[in-house]
């Protein structure tokens, strides 16, 4: 029962990461294209376009980075952790690297959450509190933490798949 609940939570998180990343990218492209057309064909432009695209870019990057953790899209220290002959040493190295990564993500989550909480200044054009623009940063780091913790056993125990010429 518990495993079924956790699987449905994981599926929901996966769907959210994919959807937010894709919608953010589509919105960035649409707004940039519309603003370019408006600027060069009609000699005007959307004042809010740059501000909104910046917020969407941060959102896409944060949710996309969590998605990259899930799909193995981030660079790993595979060469360093694969050098020793002893499996226990390789596991220890991967454990240390993962602990440093998780510690760094926790630090970034805390700093970004504090930064977001202080974001009471209004944005220049849209007059929206900046904290709404910054919310995606702690959420993205929390999702990255979730993904690393979820896959930690696999990342530590299993040797990474080597790529390149064998």
PDB file of C-alpha atoms in Angstrom:
ATOM      1  CA  UNK A   1       0.000   0.000   0.000  1.00  0.00           C
ATOM      2  CA  UNK A   2       2.752   2.430   0.988  1.00  0.00           C
ATOM      3  CA  UNK A   3       4.796   1.571  -2.101  1.00  0.00           C
ATOM      4  CA  UNK A   4       1.765   2.276  -4.287  1.00  0.00           C
ATOM      5  CA  UNK A   5       1.323   5.697  -2.658  1.00  0.00           C
ATOM      6  CA  UNK A   6       5.012   6.532  -3.088  1.00  0.00           C
ATOM      7  CA  UNK A   7       4.903   5.432  -6.734  1.00  0.00           C
ATOM      8  CA  UNK A   8       1.914   7.681  -7.408  1.00  0.00           C
ATOM      9  CA  UNK A   9       3.666  10.607  -5.659  1.00  0.00           C
ATOM     10  CA  UNK A  10       6.766   9.935  -7.760  1.00  0.00           C
ATOM     11  CA  UNK A  11       4.692   9.777 -10.949  1.00  0.00           C
ATOM     12  CA  UNK A  12       3.023  13.076 -10.037  1.00  0.00           C
ATOM     13  CA  UNK A  13       6.372  14.758  -9.354  1.00  0.00           C
ATOM     14  CA  UNK A  14       7.722  13.406 -12.658  1.00  0.00           C
ATOM     15  CA  UNK A  15       4.678  14.793 -14.486  1.00  0.00           C
ATOM     16  CA  UNK A  16       5.052  18.198 -12.775  1.00  0.00           C
ATOM     17  CA  UNK A  17       8.756  18.418 -13.692  1.00  0.00           C
ATOM     18  CA  UNK A  18       8.049  17.560 -17.326  1.00  0.00           C
ATOM     19  CA  UNK A  19       4.996  19.797 -17.640  1.00  0.00           C
ATOM     20  CA  UNK A  20       6.485  22.882 -15.988  1.00  0.00           C
ATOM     21  CA  UNK A  21       9.697  22.552 -18.026  1.00  0.00           C
ATOM     22  CA  UNK A  22       7.829  22.136 -21.320  1.00  0.00           C
ATOM     23  CA  UNK A  23       5.237  24.855 -20.676  1.00  0.00           C
ATOM     24  CA  UNK A  24       7.944  27.296 -19.551  1.00  0.00           C
ATOM     25  CA  UNK A  25       9.991  26.639 -22.679  1.00  0.00           C
ATOM     26  CA  UNK A  26       6.951  26.991 -24.950  1.00  0.00           C
ATOM     27  CA  UNK A  27       5.942  30.245 -23.244  1.00  0.00           C
ATOM     28  CA  UNK A  28       9.473  31.663 -23.532  1.00  0.00           C
ATOM     29  CA  UNK A  29       9.587  30.882 -27.252  1.00  0.00           C
ATOM     30  CA  UNK A  30       6.080  32.253 -27.877  1.00  0.00           C
ATOM     31  CA  UNK A  31       6.666  35.477 -25.933  1.00  0.00           C
ATOM     32  CA  UNK A  32      10.085  36.079 -27.498  1.00  0.00           C
ATOM     33  CA  UNK A  33       8.733  35.440 -31.005  1.00  0.00           C
ATOM     34  CA  UNK A  34       5.696  37.676 -30.472  1.00  0.00           C
ATOM     35  CA  UNK A  35       7.850  40.421 -28.981  1.00  0.00           C
ATOM     36  CA  UNK A  36      10.307  40.214 -31.889  1.00  0.00           C
ATOM     37  CA  UNK A  37       7.507  40.419 -34.449  1.00  0.00           C
ATOM     38  CA  UNK A  38       5.896  43.304 -32.572  1.00  0.00           C
ATOM     39  CA  UNK A  39       9.195  45.162 -32.258  1.00  0.00           C
ATOM     40  CA  UNK A  40      10.452  44.806 -35.835  1.00  0.00           C
ATOM     41  CA  UNK A  41       7.210  44.802 -37.815  1.00  0.00           C
ATOM     42  CA  UNK A  42       5.024  47.149 -35.777  1.00  0.00           C
ATOM     43  CA  UNK A  43       7.769  49.305 -34.182  1.00  0.00           C
ATOM     44  CA  UNK A  44       6.610  48.627 -30.651  1.00  0.00           C
ATOM     45  CA  UNK A  45       7.204  45.898 -28.127  1.00  0.00           C
ATOM     46  CA  UNK A  46       5.867  44.314 -25.000  1.00  0.00           C
ATOM     47  CA  UNK A  47       7.368  46.057 -21.988  1.00  0.00           C
ATOM     48  CA  UNK A  48       6.678  43.042 -19.821  1.00  0.00           C
ATOM     49  CA  UNK A  49       8.179  40.414 -22.144  1.00  0.00           C
ATOM     50  CA  UNK A  50      11.762  40.525 -20.867  1.00  0.00           C
ATOM     51  CA  UNK A  51      10.692  40.454 -17.234  1.00  0.00           C
ATOM     52  CA  UNK A  52       8.359  37.518 -17.737  1.00  0.00           C
ATOM     53  CA  UNK A  53      10.872  35.598 -19.855  1.00  0.00           C
ATOM     54  CA  UNK A  54      13.491  35.963 -17.115  1.00  0.00           C
ATOM     55  CA  UNK A  55      11.086  34.467 -14.570  1.00  0.00           C
ATOM     56  CA  UNK A  56      10.115  31.675 -16.967  1.00  0.00           C
ATOM     57  CA  UNK A  57      13.760  30.933 -17.764  1.00  0.00           C
ATOM     58  CA  UNK A  58      14.589  30.473 -14.077  1.00  0.00           C
ATOM     59  CA  UNK A  59      11.519  28.263 -13.667  1.00  0.00           C
ATOM     60  CA  UNK A  60      12.443  26.142 -16.678  1.00  0.00           C
ATOM     61  CA  UNK A  61      16.033  25.788 -15.477  1.00  0.00           C
ATOM     62  CA  UNK A  62      15.088  24.767 -11.946  1.00  0.00           C
ATOM     63  CA  UNK A  63      12.420  22.229 -12.888  1.00  0.00           C
ATOM     64  CA  UNK A  64      14.537  21.056 -15.819  1.00  0.00           C
ATOM     65  CA  UNK A  65      17.528  20.437 -13.559  1.00  0.00           C
ATOM     66  CA  UNK A  66      15.418  18.154 -11.360  1.00  0.00           C
ATOM     67  CA  UNK A  67      14.228  16.385 -14.495  1.00  0.00           C
ATOM     68  CA  UNK A  68      17.853  16.003 -15.615  1.00  0.00           C
ATOM     69  CA  UNK A  69      18.700  14.334 -12.300  1.00  0.00           C
ATOM     70  CA  UNK A  70      15.842  11.891 -12.869  1.00  0.00           C
ATOM     71  CA  UNK A  71      16.896  11.030 -16.405  1.00  0.00           C
ATOM     72  CA  UNK A  72      20.653  10.952 -15.744  1.00  0.00           C
ATOM     73  CA  UNK A  73      21.279  14.122 -17.718  1.00  0.00           C
ATOM     74  CA  UNK A  74      23.707  15.729 -15.274  1.00  0.00           C
ATOM     75  CA  UNK A  75      27.448  15.228 -15.496  1.00  0.00           C
ATOM     76  CA  UNK A  76      28.756  12.764 -12.936  1.00  0.00           C
ATOM     77  CA  UNK A  77      32.239  12.042 -11.658  1.00  0.00           C
ATOM     78  CA  UNK A  78      32.207   8.619 -13.293  1.00  0.00           C
ATOM     79  CA  UNK A  79      35.862   8.658 -14.245  1.00  0.00           C
ATOM     80  CA  UNK A  80      37.021   9.456 -10.714  1.00  0.00           C
ATOM     81  CA  UNK A  81      34.755   6.918  -9.052  1.00  0.00           C
ATOM     82  CA  UNK A  82      35.594   4.177 -11.560  1.00  0.00           C
ATOM     83  CA  UNK A  83      39.391   4.348 -11.190  1.00  0.00           C
ATOM     84  CA  UNK A  84      39.864   2.157  -8.078  1.00  0.00           C
ATOM     85  CA  UNK A  85      39.804  -1.619  -8.592  1.00  0.00           C
ATOM     86  CA  UNK A  86      38.084  -2.266  -5.262  1.00  0.00           C
ATOM     87  CA  UNK A  87      34.289  -2.091  -5.400  1.00  0.00           C
ATOM     88  CA  UNK A  88      34.126  -0.894  -1.777  1.00  0.00           C
ATOM     89  CA  UNK A  89      36.452   2.029  -2.566  1.00  0.00           C
ATOM     90  CA  UNK A  90      34.343   2.925  -5.614  1.00  0.00           C
ATOM     91  CA  UNK A  91      31.224   2.842  -3.436  1.00  0.00           C
ATOM     92  CA  UNK A  92      32.934   5.032  -0.820  1.00  0.00           C
ATOM     93  CA  UNK A  93      33.951   7.579  -3.461  1.00  0.00           C
ATOM     94  CA  UNK A  94      30.448   7.670  -4.960  1.00  0.00           C
ATOM     95  CA  UNK A  95      28.977   7.995  -1.443  1.00  0.00           C
ATOM     96  CA  UNK A  96      31.247  10.946  -0.677  1.00  0.00           C
ATOM     97  CA  UNK A  97      30.426  12.657  -3.974  1.00  0.00           C
ATOM     98  CA  UNK A  98      26.699  12.134  -3.422  1.00  0.00           C
ATOM     99  CA  UNK A  99      26.921  13.414   0.177  1.00  0.00           C
ATOM    100  CA  UNK A 100      28.707  16.559  -1.016  1.00  0.00           C
ATOM    101  CA  UNK A 101      26.110  17.054  -3.755  1.00  0.00           C
ATOM    102  CA  UNK A 102      23.187  16.613  -1.362  1.00  0.00           C
ATOM    103  CA  UNK A 103      24.830  18.903   1.202  1.00  0.00           C
ATOM    104  CA  UNK A 104      25.338  21.571  -1.442  1.00  0.00           C
ATOM    105  CA  UNK A 105      21.716  21.244  -2.602  1.00  0.00           C
ATOM    106  CA  UNK A 106      20.480  21.594   0.993  1.00  0.00           C
ATOM    107  CA  UNK A 107      22.608  24.727   1.381  1.00  0.00           C
ATOM    108  CA  UNK A 108      21.244  26.189  -1.872  1.00  0.00           C
ATOM    109  CA  UNK A 109      17.680  25.291  -0.882  1.00  0.00           C
ATOM    110  CA  UNK A 110      18.029  27.126   2.452  1.00  0.00           C
ATOM    111  CA  UNK A 111      19.669  30.196   0.898  1.00  0.00           C
ATOM    112  CA  UNK A 112      17.086  30.387  -1.904  1.00  0.00           C
ATOM    113  CA  UNK A 113      14.177  29.917   0.507  1.00  0.00           C
ATOM    114  CA  UNK A 114      15.485  32.809   2.620  1.00  0.00           C
ATOM    115  CA  UNK A 115      16.053  34.915  -0.485  1.00  0.00           C
ATOM    116  CA  UNK A 116      12.542  34.167  -1.731  1.00  0.00           C
ATOM    117  CA  UNK A 117      10.994  35.063   1.628  1.00  0.00           C
ATOM    118  CA  UNK A 118      12.686  38.484   1.459  1.00  0.00           C
ATOM    119  CA  UNK A 119      11.516  39.156  -2.116  1.00  0.00           C
ATOM    120  CA  UNK A 120       8.925  41.791  -1.265  1.00  0.00           C
ATOM    121  CA  UNK A 121      10.141  44.350  -3.808  1.00  0.00           C
ATOM    122  CA  UNK A 122       7.781  44.731  -6.752  1.00  0.00           C
ATOM    123  CA  UNK A 123       8.983  43.916 -10.248  1.00  0.00           C
ATOM    124  CA  UNK A 124       9.658  46.905 -12.467  1.00  0.00           C
ATOM    125  CA  UNK A 125       7.009  46.523 -15.150  1.00  0.00           C
ATOM    126  CA  UNK A 126       4.418  44.023 -13.941  1.00  0.00           C
ATOM    127  CA  UNK A 127       4.476  45.235 -10.299  1.00  0.00           C
ATOM    128  CA  UNK A 128       4.408  41.657  -8.990  1.00  0.00           C
ATOM    129  CA  UNK A 129       6.293  40.854  -5.758  1.00  0.00           C
ATOM    130  CA  UNK A 130       9.642  39.381  -6.786  1.00  0.00           C
ATOM    131  CA  UNK A 131       9.155  36.505  -4.376  1.00  0.00           C
ATOM    132  CA  UNK A 132       6.780  34.932  -6.901  1.00  0.00           C
ATOM    133  CA  UNK A 133       9.556  35.023  -9.497  1.00  0.00           C
ATOM    134  CA  UNK A 134      12.026  33.489  -7.032  1.00  0.00           C
ATOM    135  CA  UNK A 135       9.745  30.683  -5.780  1.00  0.00           C
ATOM    136  CA  UNK A 136      10.892  28.300  -8.471  1.00  0.00           C
ATOM    137  CA  UNK A 137      14.456  28.308  -7.091  1.00  0.00           C
ATOM    138  CA  UNK A 138      13.812  26.624  -3.715  1.00  0.00           C
ATOM    139  CA  UNK A 139      11.177  24.398  -5.329  1.00  0.00           C
ATOM    140  CA  UNK A 140      13.694  23.338  -7.993  1.00  0.00           C
ATOM    141  CA  UNK A 141      16.396  22.605  -5.410  1.00  0.00           C
ATOM    142  CA  UNK A 142      13.879  20.635  -3.327  1.00  0.00           C
ATOM    143  CA  UNK A 143      12.972  18.588  -6.403  1.00  0.00           C
ATOM    144  CA  UNK A 144      16.675  17.981  -7.141  1.00  0.00           C
ATOM    145  CA  UNK A 145      17.139  16.824  -3.539  1.00  0.00           C
ATOM    146  CA  UNK A 146      14.165  14.512  -3.885  1.00  0.00           C
ATOM    147  CA  UNK A 147      15.536  13.050  -7.127  1.00  0.00           C
ATOM    148  CA  UNK A 148      19.057  12.530  -5.740  1.00  0.00           C
ATOM    149  CA  UNK A 149      17.753  10.932  -2.548  1.00  0.00           C
ATOM    150  CA  UNK A 150      15.333   8.758  -4.539  1.00  0.00           C
ATOM    151  CA  UNK A 151      18.148   7.447  -6.742  1.00  0.00           C
ATOM    152  CA  UNK A 152      20.941   7.490  -4.144  1.00  0.00           C
ATOM    153  CA  UNK A 153      21.133   3.721  -3.603  1.00  0.00           C
ATOM    154  CA  UNK A 154      21.407   3.080  -7.337  1.00  0.00           C
ATOM    155  CA  UNK A 155      23.971   5.879  -7.800  1.00  0.00           C
ATOM    156  CA  UNK A 156      26.137   4.554  -4.964  1.00  0.00           C
ATOM    157  CA  UNK A 157      25.977   0.782  -5.450  1.00  0.00           C
ATOM    158  CA  UNK A 158      25.985   0.467  -9.239  1.00  0.00           C
ATOM    159  CA  UNK A 159      28.973   1.429 -11.351  1.00  0.00           C
ATOM    160  CA  UNK A 160      28.100   4.154 -13.856  1.00  0.00           C
ATOM    161  CA  UNK A 161      27.649   3.095 -17.443  1.00  0.00           C
ATOM    162  CA  UNK A 162      30.839   4.007 -19.258  1.00  0.00           C
ATOM    163  CA  UNK A 163      30.514   5.904 -22.483  1.00  0.00           C
ATOM    164  CA  UNK A 164      33.026   6.238 -25.235  1.00  0.00           C
ATOM    165  CA  UNK A 165      35.421   3.822 -26.845  1.00  0.00           C
ATOM    166  CA  UNK A 166      35.880   0.575 -24.971  1.00  0.00           C
TER     167      UNK A 166
END
